[in-house]
PDB file of C-alpha atoms and ligand atoms in Angstrom:
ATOM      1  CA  UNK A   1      97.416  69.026 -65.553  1.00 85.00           C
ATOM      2  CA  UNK A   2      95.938  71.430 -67.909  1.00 98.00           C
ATOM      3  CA  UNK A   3      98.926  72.858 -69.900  1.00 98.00           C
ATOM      4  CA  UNK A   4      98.946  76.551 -69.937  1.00 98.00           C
ATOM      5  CA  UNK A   5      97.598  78.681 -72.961  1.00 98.00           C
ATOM      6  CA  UNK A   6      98.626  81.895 -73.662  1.00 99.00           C
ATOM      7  CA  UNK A   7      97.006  83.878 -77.067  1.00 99.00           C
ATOM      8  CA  UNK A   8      97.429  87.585 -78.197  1.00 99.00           C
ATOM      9  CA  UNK A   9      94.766  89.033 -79.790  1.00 98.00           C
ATOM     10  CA  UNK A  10      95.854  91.469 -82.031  1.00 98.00           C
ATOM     11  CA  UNK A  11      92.840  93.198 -83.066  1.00 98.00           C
ATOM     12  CA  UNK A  12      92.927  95.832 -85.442  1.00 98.00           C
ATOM     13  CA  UNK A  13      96.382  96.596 -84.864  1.00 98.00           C
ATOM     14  CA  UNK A  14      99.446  95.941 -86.971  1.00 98.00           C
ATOM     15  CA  UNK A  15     100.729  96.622 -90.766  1.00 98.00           C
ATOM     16  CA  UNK A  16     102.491  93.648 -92.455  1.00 98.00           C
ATOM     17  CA  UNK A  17     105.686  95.545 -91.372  1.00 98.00           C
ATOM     18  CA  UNK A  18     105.120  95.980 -88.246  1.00 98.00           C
ATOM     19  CA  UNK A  19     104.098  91.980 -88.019  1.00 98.00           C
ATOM     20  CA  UNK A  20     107.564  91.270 -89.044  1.00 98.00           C
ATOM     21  CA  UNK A  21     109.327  93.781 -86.817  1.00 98.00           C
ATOM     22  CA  UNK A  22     107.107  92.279 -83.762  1.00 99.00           C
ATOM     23  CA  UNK A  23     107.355  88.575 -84.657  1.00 98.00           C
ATOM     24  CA  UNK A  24     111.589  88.472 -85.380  1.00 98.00           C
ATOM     25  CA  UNK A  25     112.141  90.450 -81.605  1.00 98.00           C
ATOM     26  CA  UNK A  26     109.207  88.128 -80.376  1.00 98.00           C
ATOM     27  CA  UNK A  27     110.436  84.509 -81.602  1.00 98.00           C
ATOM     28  CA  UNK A  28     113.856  84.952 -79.953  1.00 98.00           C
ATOM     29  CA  UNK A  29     112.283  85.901 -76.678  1.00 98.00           C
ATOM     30  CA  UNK A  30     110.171  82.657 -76.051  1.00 98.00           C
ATOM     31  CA  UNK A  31     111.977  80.408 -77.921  1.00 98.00           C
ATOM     32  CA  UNK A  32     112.730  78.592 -74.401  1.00 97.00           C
ATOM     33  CA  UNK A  33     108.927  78.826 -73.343  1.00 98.00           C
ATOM     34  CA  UNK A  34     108.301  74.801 -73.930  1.00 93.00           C
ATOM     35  CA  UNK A  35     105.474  74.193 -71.052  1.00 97.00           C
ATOM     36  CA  UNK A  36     103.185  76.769 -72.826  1.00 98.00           C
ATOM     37  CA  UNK A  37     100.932  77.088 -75.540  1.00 98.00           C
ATOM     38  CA  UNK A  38     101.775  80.274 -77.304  1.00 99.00           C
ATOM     39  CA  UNK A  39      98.985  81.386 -79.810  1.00 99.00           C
ATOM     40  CA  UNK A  40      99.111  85.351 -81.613  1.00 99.00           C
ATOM     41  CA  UNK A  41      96.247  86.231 -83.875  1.00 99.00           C
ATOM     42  CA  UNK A  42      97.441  89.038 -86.092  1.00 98.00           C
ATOM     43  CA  UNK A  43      94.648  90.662 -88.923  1.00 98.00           C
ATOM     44  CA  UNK A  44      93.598  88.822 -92.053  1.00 98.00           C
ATOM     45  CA  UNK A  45      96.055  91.184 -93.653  1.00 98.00           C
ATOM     46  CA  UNK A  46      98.938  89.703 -91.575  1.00 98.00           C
ATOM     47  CA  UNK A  47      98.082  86.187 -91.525  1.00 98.00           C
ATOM     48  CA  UNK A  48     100.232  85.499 -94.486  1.00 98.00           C
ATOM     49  CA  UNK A  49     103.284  86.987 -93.240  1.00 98.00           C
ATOM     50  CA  UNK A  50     103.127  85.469 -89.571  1.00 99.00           C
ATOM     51  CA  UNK A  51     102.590  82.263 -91.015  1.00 98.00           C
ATOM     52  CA  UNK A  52     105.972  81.900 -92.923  1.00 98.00           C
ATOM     53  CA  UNK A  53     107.958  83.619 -90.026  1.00 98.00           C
ATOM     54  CA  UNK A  54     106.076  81.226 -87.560  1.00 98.00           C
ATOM     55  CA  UNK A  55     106.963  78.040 -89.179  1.00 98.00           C
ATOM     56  CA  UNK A  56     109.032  75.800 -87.106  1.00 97.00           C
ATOM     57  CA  UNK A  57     108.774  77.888 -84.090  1.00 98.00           C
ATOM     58  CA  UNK A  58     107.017  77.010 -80.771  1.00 98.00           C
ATOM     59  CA  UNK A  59     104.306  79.717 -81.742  1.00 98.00           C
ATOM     60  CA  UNK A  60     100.897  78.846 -83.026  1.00 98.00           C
ATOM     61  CA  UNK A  61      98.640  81.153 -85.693  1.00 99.00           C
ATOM     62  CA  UNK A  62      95.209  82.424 -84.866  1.00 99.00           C
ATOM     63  CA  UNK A  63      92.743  83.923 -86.646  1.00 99.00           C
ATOM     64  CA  UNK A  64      89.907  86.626 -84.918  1.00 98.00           C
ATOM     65  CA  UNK A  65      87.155  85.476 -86.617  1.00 98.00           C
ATOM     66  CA  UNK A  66      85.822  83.010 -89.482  1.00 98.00           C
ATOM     67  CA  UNK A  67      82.703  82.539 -91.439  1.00 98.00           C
ATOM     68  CA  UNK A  68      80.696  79.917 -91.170  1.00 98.00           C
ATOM     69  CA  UNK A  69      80.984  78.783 -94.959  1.00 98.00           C
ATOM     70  CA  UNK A  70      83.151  76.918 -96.968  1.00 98.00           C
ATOM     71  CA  UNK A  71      82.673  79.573 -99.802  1.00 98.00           C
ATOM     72  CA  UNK A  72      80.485  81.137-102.464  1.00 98.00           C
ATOM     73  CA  UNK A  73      78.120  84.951-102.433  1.00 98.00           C
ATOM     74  CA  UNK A  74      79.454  86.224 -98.664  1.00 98.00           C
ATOM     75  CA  UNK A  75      81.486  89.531 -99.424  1.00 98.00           C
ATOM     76  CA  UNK A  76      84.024  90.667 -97.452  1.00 98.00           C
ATOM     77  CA  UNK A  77      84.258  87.321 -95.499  1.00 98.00           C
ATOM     78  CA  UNK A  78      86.700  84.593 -94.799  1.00 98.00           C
ATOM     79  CA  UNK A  79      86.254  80.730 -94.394  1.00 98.00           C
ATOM     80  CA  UNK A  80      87.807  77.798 -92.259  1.00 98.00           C
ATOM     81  CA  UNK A  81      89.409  75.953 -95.824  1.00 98.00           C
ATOM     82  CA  UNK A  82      91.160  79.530 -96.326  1.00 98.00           C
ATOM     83  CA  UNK A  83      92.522  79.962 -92.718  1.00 98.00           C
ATOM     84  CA  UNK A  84      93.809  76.540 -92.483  1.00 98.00           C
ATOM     85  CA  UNK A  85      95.081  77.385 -95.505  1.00 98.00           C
ATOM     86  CA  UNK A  86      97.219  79.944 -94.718  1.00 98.00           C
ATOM     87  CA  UNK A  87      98.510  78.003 -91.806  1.00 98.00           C
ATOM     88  CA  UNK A  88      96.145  79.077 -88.852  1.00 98.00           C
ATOM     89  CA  UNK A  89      94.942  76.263 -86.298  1.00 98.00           C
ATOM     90  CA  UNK A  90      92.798  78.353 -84.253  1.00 99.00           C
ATOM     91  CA  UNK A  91      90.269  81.104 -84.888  1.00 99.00           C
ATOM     92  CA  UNK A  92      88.890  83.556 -81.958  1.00 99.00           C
ATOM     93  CA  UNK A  93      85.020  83.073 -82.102  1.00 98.00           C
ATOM     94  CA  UNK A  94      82.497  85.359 -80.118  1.00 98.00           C
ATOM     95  CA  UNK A  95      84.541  87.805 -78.878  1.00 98.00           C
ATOM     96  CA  UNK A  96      82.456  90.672 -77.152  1.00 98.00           C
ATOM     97  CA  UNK A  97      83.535  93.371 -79.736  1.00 97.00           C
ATOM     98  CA  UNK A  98      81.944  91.250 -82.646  1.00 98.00           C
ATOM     99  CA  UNK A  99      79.104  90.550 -80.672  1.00 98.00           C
ATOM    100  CA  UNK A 100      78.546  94.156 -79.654  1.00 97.00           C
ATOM    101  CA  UNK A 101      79.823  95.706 -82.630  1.00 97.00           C
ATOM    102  CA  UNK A 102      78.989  93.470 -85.369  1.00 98.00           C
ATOM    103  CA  UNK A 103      75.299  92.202 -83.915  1.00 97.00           C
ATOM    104  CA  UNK A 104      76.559  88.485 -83.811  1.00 98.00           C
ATOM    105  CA  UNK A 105      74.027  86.343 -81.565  1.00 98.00           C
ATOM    106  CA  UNK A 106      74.526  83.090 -79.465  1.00 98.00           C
ATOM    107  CA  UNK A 107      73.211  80.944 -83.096  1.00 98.00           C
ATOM    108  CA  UNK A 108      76.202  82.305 -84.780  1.00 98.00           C
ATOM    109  CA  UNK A 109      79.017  81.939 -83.009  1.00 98.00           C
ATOM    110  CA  UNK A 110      77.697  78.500 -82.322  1.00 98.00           C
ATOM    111  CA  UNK A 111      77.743  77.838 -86.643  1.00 98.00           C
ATOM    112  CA  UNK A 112      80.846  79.550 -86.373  1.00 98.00           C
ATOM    113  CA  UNK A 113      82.703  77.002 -83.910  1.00 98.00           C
ATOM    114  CA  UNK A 114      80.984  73.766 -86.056  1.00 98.00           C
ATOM    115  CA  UNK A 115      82.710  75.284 -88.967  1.00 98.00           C
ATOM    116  CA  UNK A 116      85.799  75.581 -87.150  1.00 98.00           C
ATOM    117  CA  UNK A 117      85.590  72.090 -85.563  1.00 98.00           C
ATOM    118  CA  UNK A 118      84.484  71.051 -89.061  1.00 98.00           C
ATOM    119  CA  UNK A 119      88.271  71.794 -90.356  1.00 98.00           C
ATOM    120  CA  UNK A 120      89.900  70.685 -87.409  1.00 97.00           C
ATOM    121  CA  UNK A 121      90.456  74.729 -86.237  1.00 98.00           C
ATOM    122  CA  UNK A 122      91.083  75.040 -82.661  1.00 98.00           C
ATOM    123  CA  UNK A 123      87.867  77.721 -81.122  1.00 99.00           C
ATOM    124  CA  UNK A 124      88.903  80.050 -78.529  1.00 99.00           C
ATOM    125  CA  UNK A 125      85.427  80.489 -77.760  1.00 99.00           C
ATOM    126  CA  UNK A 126      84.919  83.840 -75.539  1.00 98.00           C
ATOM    127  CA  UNK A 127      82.381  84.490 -73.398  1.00 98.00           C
ATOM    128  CA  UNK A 128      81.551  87.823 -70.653  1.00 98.00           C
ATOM    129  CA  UNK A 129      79.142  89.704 -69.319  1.00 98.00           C
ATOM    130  CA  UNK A 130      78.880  93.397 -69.094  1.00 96.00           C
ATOM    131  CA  UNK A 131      79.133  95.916 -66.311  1.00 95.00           C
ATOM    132  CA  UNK A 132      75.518  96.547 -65.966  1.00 95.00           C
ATOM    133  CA  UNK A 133      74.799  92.699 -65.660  1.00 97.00           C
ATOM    134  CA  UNK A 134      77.558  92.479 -63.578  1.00 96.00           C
ATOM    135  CA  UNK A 135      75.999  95.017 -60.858  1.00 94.00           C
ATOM    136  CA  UNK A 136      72.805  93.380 -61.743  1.00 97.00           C
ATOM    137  CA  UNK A 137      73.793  90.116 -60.093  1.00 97.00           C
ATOM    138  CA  UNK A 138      73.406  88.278 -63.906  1.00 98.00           C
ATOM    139  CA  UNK A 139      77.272  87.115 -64.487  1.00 98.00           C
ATOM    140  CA  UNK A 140      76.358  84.002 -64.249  1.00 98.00           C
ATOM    141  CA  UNK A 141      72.893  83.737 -66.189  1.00 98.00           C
ATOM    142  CA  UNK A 142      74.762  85.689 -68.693  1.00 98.00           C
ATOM    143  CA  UNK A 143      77.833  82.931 -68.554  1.00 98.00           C
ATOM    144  CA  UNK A 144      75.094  79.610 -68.813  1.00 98.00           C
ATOM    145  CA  UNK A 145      73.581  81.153 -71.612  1.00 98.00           C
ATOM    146  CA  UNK A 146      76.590  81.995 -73.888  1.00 98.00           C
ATOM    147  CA  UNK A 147      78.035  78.689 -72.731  1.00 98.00           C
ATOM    148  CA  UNK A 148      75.028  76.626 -73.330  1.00 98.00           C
ATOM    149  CA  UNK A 149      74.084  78.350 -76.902  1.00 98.00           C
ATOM    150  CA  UNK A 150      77.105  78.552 -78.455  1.00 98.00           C
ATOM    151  CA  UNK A 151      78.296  75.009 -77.436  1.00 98.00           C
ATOM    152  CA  UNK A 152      75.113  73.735 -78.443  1.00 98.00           C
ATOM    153  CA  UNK A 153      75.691  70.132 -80.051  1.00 98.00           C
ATOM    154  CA  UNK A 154      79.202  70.714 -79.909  1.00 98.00           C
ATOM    155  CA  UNK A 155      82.044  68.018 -78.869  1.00 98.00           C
ATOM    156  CA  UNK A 156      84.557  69.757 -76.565  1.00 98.00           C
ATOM    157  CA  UNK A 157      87.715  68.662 -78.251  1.00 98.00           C
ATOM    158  CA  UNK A 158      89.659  71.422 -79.577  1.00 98.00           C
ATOM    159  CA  UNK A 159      87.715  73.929 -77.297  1.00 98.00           C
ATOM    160  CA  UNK A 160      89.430  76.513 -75.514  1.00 98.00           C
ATOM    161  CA  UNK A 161      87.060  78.825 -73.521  1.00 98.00           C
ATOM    162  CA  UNK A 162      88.173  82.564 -72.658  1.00 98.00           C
ATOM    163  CA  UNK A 163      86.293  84.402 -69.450  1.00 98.00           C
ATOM    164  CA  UNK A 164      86.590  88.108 -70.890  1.00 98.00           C
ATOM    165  CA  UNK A 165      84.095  90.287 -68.385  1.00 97.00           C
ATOM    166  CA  UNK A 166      83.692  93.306 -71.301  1.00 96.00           C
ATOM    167  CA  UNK A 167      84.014  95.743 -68.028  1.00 96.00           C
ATOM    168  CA  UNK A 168      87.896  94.560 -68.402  1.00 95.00           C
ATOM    169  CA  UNK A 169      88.649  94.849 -71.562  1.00 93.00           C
ATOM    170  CA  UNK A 170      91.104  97.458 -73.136  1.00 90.00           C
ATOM    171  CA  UNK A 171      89.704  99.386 -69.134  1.00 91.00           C
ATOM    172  CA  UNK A 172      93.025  98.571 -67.472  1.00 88.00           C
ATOM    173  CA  UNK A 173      90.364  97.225 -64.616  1.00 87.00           C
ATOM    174  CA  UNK A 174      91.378  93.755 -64.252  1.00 89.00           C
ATOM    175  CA  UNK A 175      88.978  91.181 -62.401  1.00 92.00           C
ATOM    176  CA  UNK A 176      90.627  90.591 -59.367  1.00 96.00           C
ATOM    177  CA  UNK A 177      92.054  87.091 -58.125  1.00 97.00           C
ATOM    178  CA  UNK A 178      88.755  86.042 -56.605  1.00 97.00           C
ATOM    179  CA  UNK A 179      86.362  87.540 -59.048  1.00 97.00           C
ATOM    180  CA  UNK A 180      87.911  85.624 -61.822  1.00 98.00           C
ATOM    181  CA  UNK A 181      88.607  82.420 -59.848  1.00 98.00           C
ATOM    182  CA  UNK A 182      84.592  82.521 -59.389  1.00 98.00           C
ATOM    183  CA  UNK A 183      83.796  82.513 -62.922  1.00 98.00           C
ATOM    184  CA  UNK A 184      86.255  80.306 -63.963  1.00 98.00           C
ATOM    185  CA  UNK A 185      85.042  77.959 -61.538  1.00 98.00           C
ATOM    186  CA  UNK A 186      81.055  78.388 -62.500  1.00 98.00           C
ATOM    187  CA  UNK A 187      81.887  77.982 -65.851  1.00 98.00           C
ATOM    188  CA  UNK A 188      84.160  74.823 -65.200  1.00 98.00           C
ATOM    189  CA  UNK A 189      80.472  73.055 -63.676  1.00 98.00           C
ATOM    190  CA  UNK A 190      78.521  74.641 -66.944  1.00 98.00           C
ATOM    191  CA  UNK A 191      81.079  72.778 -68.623  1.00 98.00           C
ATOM    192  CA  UNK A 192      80.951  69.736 -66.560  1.00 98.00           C
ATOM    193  CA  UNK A 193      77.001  69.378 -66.962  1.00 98.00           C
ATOM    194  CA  UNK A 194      77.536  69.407 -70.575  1.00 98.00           C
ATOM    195  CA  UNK A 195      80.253  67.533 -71.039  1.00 98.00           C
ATOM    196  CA  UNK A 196      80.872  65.421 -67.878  1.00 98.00           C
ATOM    197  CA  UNK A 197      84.584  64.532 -66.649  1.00 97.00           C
ATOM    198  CA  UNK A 198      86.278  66.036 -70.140  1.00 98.00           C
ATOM    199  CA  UNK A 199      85.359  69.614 -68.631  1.00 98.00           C
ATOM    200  CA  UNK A 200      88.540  69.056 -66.499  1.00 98.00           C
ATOM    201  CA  UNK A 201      90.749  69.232 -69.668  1.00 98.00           C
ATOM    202  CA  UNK A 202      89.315  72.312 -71.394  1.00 98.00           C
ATOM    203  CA  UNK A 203      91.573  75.316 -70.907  1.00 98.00           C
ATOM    204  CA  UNK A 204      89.776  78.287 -69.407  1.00 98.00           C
ATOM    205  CA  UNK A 205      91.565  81.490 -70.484  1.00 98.00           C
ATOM    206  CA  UNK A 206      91.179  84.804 -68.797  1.00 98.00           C
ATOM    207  CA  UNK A 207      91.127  87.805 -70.703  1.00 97.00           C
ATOM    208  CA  UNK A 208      90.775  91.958 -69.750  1.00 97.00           C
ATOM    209  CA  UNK A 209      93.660  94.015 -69.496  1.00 95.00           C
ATOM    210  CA  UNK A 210      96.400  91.182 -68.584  1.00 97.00           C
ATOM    211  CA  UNK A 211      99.625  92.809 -68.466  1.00 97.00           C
ATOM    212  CA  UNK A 212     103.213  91.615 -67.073  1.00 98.00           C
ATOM    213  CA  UNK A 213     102.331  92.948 -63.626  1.00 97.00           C
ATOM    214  CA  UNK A 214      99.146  90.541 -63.072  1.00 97.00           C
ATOM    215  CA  UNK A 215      99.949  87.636 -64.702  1.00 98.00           C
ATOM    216  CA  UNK A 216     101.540  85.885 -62.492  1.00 98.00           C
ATOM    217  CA  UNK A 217      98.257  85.824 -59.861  1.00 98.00           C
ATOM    218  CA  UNK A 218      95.927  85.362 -62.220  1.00 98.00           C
ATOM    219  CA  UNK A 219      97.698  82.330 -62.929  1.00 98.00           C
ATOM    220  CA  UNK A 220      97.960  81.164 -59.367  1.00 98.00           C
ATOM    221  CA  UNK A 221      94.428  80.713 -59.559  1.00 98.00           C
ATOM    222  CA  UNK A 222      93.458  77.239 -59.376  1.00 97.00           C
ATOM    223  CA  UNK A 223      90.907  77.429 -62.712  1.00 98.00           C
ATOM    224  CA  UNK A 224      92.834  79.997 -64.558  1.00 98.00           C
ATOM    225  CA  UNK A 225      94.749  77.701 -67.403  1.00 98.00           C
ATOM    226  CA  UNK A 226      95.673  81.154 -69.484  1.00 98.00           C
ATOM    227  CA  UNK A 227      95.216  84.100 -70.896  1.00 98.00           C
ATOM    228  CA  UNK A 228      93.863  86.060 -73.939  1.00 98.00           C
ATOM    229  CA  UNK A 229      95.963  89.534 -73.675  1.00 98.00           C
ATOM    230  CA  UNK A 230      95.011  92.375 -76.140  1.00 98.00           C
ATOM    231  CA  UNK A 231      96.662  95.770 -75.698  1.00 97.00           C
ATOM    232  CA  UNK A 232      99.784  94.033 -73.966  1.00 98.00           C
ATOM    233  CA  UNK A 233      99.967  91.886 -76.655  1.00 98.00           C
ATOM    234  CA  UNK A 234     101.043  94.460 -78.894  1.00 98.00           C
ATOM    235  CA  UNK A 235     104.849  94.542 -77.381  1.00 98.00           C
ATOM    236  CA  UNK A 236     107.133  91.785 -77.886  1.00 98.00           C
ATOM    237  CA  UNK A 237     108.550  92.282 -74.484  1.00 98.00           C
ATOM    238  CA  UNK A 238     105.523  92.896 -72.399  1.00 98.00           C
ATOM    239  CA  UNK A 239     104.282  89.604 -74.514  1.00 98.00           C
ATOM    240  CA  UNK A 240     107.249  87.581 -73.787  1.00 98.00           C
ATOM    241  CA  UNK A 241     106.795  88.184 -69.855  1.00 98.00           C
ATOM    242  CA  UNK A 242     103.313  87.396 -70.021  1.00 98.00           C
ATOM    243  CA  UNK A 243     103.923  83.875 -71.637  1.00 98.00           C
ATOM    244  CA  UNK A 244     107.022  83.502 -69.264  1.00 98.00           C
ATOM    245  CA  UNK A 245     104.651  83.594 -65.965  1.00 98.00           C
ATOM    246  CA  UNK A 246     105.630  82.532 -62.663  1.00 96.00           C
ATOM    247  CA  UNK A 247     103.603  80.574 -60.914  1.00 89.00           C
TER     248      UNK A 247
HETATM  249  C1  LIG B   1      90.724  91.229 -75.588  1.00 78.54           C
HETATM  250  O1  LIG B   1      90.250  92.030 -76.370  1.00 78.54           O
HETATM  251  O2  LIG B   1      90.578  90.006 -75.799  1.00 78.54           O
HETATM  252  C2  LIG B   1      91.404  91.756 -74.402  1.00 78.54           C
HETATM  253  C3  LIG B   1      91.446  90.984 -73.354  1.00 78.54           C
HETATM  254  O3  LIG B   1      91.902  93.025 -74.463  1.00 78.54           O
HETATM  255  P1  LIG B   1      92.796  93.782 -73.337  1.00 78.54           P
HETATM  256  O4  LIG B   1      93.850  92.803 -72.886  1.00 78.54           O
HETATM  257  O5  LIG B   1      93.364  94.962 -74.037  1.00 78.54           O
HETATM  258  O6  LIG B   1      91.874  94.119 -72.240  1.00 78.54           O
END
């Protein structure tokens, strides 16, 4: 049994304040959530804070993106020795909005996750395809690709890989049951042709507009192991209900 992974992705959204007023309503809500891996990445600018009001809870630090260096001449950017650092054991790598936004390519988000893996970071590794190659029957071209590139030479331990179609995100159009069932499933075999058996233990996350009311069937879906939930992610309570599931 794959045990169930749940990760907010903050975004850029939330003040230090508001990080503690989230995270001391939050803590108290899921404190009894023990069958679940509960992950929030907060901004840089927050990663401090959540860290020392995380410790010794059963809630895990993330960060949205990394560097691929150790350190030197890269303004502006932040590397795996400082995130583990500052307490994070995972880092968000690939996510459509960098790729769209911020021109990253398949070659680096695949130095990205070495450098993770490097310093013993966990990779929630996100992959999707867009409307347009959606209609144009390439889901699954696009999927092989992103999967093949950025896992390129890459060992599978530590990997957690999130199915966000971008047609989902922040849309409030959520893949339905079957739609995300069939990518999850396709991108369980991609896994399984690169890394055999082990593809069975690496969490497949879904991610694009999760919310309180669809939780609960996404997770009924037989390759659906958890979620990466933006927007909803943003309440403590809406949060709380998503991590508390029913299956
Ligand atoms: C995300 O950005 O990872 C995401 C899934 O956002 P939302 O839940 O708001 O669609």
């Amino acid at each position: 049994m794959r045990r169930p992974f749940i990760a907010a992705n903050w975004k850029m959204n939330k003040t230090i304040r508001e990080t503690e007023s989230f995270l001391n309503e939050f803590i108290s809500l899921v404190q009894d959530a023990k069958d679940v891996d509960i992950v929030i990445a907060p901004p840089f600018t927050a990663l401090h804070t959540a860290s020392t009001l995380l410790k010794n809870t059963n809630i895990q630090l993330s960060a949205q993106d990394i560097f691929y260096e150790d350190k030197g001449a890269y303004t502006g950017e932040v590397s795996p020795v400082m995130l583990t650092d500052i307490g994070c054991k995972h880092v968000i790598i690939g996510h459509s909005e960098r790729r769209q936004y911020f021109h990253e390519t398949d070659e680096i988000i695949n130095k990205k996750i070495k450098a993770a893996k490097k310093h013993t970071l966990g990779v929630i590794f996100c992959i999707g395809e867009s409307l347009q190659e959606r209609e144009s029957g390439k889901t699954f071209d696009v999927l092989k690709r992103e999967i093949e590139e950025g896992l390129k030479d890459i060992s599978p331990d530590g990997i957690v890989v999130a199915y966000e179609p971008i047609w989902a995100i922040g849309t409030g159009k959520t893949a339905t049951t079957e739609q995300a069932q069939d990518a999850h499933k396709y991108i369980r075999e991609r896994l399984a042709s690169l890394y055999g058996n082990k593809a069975n233990e690496i969490r497949i996350l879904y991610g694009g507009s999760v919310t309180p009311d669809n939780i609960d069937a996404l997770m009924a879906c037989p390759d659906v192991d958890g979620a990466l939930v933006g927007g909803a992610s943003l309440k403590a309570d809406s949060f709380a209900r998503i991590v508390k599931f029913k299956r």
